[in-house]
CSV table of C-alpha atoms in Angstrom, one decimal:
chain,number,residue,atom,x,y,z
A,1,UNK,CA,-20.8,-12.1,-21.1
A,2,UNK,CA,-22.7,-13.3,-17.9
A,3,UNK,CA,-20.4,-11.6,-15.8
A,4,UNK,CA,-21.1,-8.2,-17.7
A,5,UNK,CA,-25.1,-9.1,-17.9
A,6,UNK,CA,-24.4,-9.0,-13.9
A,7,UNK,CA,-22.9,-5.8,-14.0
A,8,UNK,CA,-25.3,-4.2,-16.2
A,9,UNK,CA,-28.3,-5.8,-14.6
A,10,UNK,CA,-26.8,-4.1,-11.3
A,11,UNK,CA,-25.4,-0.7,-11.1
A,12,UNK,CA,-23.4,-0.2,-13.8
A,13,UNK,CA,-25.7,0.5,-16.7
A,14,UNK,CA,-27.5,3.3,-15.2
A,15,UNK,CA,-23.7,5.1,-16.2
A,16,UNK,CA,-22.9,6.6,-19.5
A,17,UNK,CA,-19.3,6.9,-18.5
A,18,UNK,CA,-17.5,5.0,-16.4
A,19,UNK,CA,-13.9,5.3,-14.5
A,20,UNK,CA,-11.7,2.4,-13.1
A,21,UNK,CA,-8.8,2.8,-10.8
A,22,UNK,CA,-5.1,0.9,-11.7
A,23,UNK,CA,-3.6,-0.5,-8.3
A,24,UNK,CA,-6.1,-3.5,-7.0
A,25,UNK,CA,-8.9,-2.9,-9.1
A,26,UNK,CA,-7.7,-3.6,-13.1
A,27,UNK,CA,-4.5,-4.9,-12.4
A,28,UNK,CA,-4.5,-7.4,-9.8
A,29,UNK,CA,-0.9,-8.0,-8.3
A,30,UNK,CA,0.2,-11.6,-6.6
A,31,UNK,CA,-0.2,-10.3,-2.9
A,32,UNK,CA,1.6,-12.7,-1.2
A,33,UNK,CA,5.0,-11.9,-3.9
A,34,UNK,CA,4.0,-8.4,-3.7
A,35,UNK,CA,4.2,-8.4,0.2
A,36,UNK,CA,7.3,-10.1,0.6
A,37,UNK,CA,9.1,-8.4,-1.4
A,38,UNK,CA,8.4,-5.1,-0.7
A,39,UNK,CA,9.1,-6.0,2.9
A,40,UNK,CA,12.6,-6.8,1.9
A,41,UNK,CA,13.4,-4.1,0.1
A,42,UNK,CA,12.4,-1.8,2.5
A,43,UNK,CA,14.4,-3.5,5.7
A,44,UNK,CA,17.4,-3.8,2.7
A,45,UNK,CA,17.5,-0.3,3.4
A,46,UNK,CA,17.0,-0.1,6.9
A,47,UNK,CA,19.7,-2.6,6.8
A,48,UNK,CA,21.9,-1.0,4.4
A,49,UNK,CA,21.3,3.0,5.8
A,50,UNK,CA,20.2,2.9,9.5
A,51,UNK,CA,22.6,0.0,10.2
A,52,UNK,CA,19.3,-2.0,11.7
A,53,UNK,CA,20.7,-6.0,12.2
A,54,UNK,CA,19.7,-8.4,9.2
A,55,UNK,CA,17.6,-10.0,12.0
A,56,UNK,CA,14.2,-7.4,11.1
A,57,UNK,CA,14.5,-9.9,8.2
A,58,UNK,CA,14.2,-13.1,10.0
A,59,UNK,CA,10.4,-13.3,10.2
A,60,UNK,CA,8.4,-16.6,11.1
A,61,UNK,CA,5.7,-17.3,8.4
A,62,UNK,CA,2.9,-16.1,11.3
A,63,UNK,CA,4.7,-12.7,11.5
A,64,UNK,CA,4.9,-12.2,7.7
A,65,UNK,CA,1.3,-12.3,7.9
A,66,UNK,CA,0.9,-9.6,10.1
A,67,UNK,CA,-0.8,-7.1,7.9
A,68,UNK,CA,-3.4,-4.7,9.5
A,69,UNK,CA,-4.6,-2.5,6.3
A,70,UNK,CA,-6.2,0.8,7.7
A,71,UNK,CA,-4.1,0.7,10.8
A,72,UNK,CA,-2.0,4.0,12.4
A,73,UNK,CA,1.1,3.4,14.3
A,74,UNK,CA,1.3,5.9,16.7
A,75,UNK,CA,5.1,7.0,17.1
A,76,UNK,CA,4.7,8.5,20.5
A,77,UNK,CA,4.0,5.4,22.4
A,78,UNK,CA,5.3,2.9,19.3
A,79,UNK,CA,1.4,1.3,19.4
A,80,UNK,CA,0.1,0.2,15.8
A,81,UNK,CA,-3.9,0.7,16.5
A,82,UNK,CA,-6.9,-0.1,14.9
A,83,UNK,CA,-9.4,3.3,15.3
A,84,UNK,CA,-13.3,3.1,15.3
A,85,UNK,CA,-15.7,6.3,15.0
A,86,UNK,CA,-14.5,9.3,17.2
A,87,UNK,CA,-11.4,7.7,16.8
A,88,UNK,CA,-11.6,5.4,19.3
A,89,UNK,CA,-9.5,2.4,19.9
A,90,UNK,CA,-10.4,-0.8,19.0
A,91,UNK,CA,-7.3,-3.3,19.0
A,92,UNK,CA,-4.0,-2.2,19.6
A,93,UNK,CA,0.0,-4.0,19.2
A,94,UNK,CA,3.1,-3.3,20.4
A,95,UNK,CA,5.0,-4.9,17.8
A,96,UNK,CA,3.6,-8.2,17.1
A,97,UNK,CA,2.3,-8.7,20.7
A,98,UNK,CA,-1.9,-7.7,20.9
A,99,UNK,CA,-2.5,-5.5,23.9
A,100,UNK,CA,-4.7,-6.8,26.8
A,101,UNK,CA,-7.8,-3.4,27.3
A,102,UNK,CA,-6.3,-2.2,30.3
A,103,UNK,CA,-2.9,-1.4,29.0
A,104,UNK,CA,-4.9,0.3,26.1
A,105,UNK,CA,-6.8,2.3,28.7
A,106,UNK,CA,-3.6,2.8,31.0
A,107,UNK,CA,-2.8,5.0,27.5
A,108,UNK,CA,-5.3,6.5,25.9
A,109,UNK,CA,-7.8,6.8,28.6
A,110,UNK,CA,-11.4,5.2,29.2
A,111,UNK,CA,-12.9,5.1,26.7
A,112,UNK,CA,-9.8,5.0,25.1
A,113,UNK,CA,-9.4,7.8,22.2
A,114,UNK,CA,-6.8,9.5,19.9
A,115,UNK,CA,-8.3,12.9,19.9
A,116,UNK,CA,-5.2,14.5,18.2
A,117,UNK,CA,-5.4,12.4,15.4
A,118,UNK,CA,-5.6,13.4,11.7
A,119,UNK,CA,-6.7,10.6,9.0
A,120,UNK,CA,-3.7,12.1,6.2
A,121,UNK,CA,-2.0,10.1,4.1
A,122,UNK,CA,1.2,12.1,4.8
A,123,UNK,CA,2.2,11.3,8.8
A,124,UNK,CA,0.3,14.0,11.0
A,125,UNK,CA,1.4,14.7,14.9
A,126,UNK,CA,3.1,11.2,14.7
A,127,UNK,CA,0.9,8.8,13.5
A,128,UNK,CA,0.9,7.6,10.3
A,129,UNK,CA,-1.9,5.7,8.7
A,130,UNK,CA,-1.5,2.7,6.3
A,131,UNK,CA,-4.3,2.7,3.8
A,132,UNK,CA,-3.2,0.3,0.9
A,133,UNK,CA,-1.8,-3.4,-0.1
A,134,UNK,CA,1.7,-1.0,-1.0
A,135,UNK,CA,1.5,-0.1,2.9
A,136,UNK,CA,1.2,-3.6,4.3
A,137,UNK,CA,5.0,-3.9,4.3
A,138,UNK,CA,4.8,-0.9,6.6
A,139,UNK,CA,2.8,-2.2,9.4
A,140,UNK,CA,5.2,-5.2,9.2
A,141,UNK,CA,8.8,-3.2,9.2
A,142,UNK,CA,7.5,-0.6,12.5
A,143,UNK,CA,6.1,-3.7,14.2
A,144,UNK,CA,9.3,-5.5,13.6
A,145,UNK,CA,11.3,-2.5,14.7
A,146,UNK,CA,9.1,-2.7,17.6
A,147,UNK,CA,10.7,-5.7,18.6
A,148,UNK,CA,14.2,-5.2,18.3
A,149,UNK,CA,13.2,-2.0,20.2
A,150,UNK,CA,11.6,-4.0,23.1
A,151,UNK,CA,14.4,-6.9,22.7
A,152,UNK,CA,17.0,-4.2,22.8
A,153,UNK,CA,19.0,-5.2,19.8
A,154,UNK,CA,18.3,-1.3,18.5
A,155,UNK,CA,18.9,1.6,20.5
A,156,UNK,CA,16.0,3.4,19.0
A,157,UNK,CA,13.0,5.9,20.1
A,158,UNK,CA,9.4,4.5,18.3
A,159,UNK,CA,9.8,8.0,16.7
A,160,UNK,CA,13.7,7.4,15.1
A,161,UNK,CA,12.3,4.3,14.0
A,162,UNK,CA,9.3,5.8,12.8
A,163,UNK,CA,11.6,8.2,10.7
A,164,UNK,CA,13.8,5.5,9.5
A,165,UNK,CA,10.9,3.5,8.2
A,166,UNK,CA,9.4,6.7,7.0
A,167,UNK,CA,12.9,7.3,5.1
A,168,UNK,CA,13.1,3.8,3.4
A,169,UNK,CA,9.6,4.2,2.4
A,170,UNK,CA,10.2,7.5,0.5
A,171,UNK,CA,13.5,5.7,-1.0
A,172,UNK,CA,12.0,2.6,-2.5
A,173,UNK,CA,8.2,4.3,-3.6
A,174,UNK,CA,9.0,8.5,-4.4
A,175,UNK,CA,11.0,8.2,-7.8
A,176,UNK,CA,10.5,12.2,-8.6
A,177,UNK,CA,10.9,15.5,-7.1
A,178,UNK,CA,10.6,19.5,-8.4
A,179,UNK,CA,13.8,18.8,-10.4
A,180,UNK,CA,14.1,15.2,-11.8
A,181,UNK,CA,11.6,11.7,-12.6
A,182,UNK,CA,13.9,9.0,-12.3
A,183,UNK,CA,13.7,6.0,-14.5
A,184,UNK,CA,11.7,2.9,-12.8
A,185,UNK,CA,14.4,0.7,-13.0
A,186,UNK,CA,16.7,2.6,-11.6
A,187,UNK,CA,15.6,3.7,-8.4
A,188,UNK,CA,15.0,2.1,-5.1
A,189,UNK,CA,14.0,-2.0,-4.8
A,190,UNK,CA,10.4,-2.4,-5.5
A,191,UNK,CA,9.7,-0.7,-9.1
A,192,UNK,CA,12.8,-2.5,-10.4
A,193,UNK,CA,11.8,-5.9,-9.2
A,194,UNK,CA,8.3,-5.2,-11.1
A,195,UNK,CA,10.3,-4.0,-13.9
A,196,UNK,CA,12.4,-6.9,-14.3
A,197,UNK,CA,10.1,-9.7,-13.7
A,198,UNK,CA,6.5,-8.7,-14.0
A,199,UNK,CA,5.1,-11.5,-14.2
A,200,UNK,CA,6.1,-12.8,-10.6
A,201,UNK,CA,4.2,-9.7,-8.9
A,202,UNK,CA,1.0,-9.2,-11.6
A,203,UNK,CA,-1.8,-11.3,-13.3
A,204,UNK,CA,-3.0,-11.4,-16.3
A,205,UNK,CA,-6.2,-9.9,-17.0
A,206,UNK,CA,-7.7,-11.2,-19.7
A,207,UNK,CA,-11.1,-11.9,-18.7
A,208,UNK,CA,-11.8,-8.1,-17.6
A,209,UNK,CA,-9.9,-7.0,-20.9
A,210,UNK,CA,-13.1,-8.7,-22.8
A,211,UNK,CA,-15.2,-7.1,-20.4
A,212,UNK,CA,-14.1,-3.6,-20.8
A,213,UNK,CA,-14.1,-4.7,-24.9
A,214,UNK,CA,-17.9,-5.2,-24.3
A,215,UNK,CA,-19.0,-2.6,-22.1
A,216,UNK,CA,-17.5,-0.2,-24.9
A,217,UNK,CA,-19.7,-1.8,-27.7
A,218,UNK,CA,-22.6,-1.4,-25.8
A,219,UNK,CA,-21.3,2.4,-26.0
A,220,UNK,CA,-20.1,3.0,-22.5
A,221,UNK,CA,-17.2,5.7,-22.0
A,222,UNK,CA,-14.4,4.3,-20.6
A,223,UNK,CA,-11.3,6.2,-18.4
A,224,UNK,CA,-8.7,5.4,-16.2
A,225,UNK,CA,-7.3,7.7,-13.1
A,226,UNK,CA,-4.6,6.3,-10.9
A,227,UNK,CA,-2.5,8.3,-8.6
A,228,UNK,CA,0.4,6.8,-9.6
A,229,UNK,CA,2.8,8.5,-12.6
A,230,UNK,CA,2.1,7.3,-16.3
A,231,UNK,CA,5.5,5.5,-16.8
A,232,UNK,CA,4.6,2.9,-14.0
A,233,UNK,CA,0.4,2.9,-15.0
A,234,UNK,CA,2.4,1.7,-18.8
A,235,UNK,CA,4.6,-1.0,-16.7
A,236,UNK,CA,1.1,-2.5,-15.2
A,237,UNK,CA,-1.3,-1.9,-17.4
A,238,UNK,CA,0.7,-3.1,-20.4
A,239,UNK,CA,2.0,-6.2,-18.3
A,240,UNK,CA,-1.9,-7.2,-17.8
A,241,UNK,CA,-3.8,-6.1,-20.5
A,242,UNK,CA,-1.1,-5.5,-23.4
A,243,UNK,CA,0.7,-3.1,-24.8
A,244,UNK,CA,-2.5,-1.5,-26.8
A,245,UNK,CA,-4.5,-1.4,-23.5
A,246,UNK,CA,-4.9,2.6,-23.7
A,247,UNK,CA,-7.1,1.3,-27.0
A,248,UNK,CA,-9.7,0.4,-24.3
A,249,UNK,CA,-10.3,3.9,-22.9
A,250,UNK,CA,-11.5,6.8,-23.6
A,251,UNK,CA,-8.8,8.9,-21.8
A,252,UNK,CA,-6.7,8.0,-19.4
A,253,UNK,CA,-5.3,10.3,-16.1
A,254,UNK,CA,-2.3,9.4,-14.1
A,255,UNK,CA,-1.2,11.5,-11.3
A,256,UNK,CA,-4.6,12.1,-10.3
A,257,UNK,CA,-4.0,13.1,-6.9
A,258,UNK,CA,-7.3,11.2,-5.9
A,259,UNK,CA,-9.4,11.9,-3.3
A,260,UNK,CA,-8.7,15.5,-3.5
């Protein structure tokens, strides 16, 4: 109740209807379980299809933490970069190692900008940009590649590995196509980890399940839109607020295709 008088005494009671996202902002997952396991099920299949050595899986605990959320590695020079307004550099690695300004400059000129860069989700003239918690793994499989790369135990371009990594992304994440919607449990690594022991990888959310409870008996319209299909919105959201937790909303939208 004192947490909703906050929200109400704030911004949210202005609203007769209000919407809430799945991934990171109802459900909560266990990041550090999350992370690690999606990392190994994406270098199992760099392992397993690209023949990459089990060694991209022999991290120190430092490296595991390398996660740079809103980065873009930049397959042309194999450079994962940070990018401030007019898409200027800011910090810059070539696999794990930070690069000093001058070897920055050297690339991208002074000041150093990527002026052929696109901010997609889908990987544009060879960058690729990692915007959520699910891309973190990302950031840490290219700048592990990196360093095979660098230590020569790969013979690899940064763009073969950036279409390997691209390839094991799309293998453990994209369950559907035009023709067919795979089961969750039977496709890639990650949705059947989730699948088979949720409660490793999510919370339970029982303090914003009386929250929502509230906010709809104060007569607020509730709804949920998440980008991701309906079959895996029912694995989390029943997992963290139980099975009758479309009873909370209004309506609910899956496959929202959010922002556009």
């Amino acid at each position: 109740e004192e947490l909703l008088n906050k929200l109400m005494i704030k911004d949210i009671g202005k609203y007769d209807v209000i919407g809430f996202d799945v991934d990171h902002c109802l459900a909560e997952y266990n990041i550090r379980n999350l992370h690690q396991m999606t990392y190994k099920g994406m270098t199992d299949t760099l392992i397993s299809d690209f023949s990459y050595p089990k060694s991209i899986q022999d991290l120190t605990p430092e490296q595991m933490n390398f996660s740079r959320n809103g980065s873009v590695f930049d397959s042309n020079t194999g450079y994962i970069l940070k990018l401030g307004e007019n898409h200027i550099v800011l910090p810059a690695y070539y696999g794990f190692t930070k690069l000093a300004r001058h070897e920055i400059e050297k690339v991208y000129g002074t000041p150093p900008l990527v002026t052929n860069y696109v901010k997609e989700k889908n990987p544009h003239n060879g960058y690729w940009t990692f915007y959520t918690f699910f891309d973190s793994a990302l950031v840490l499989m290219v700048a592990a590649g990196t360093e095979l790369i660098k230590k020569k135990e790969i013979d690899k371009t940064p763009a073969q590995l950036f279409a390997d990594a691209r390839a094991a992304y799309i293998k453990n994440y994209t369950y559907w196509d035009a023709r067919e919607m795979k089961k969750l449990d039977t496709y890639g690594n990650f949705y059947p980890a989730i699948v088979k022991a949720p409660h490793i990888y999510l919370q339970k959310r029982e303090v914003i399940r009386k929250l929502l409870v509230e906010l709809r008996k104060k007569g607020k319209g509730l709804f949920l839109a998440s980008n991701s299909n309906f079959d895996y919105c029912e694995l989390i959201m029943s997992n963290s607020f139980g099975s009758d937790w479309r009873s909370l909303f209004d309506f609910c939208i899956s496959g929202a295709r959010k922002p556009s």
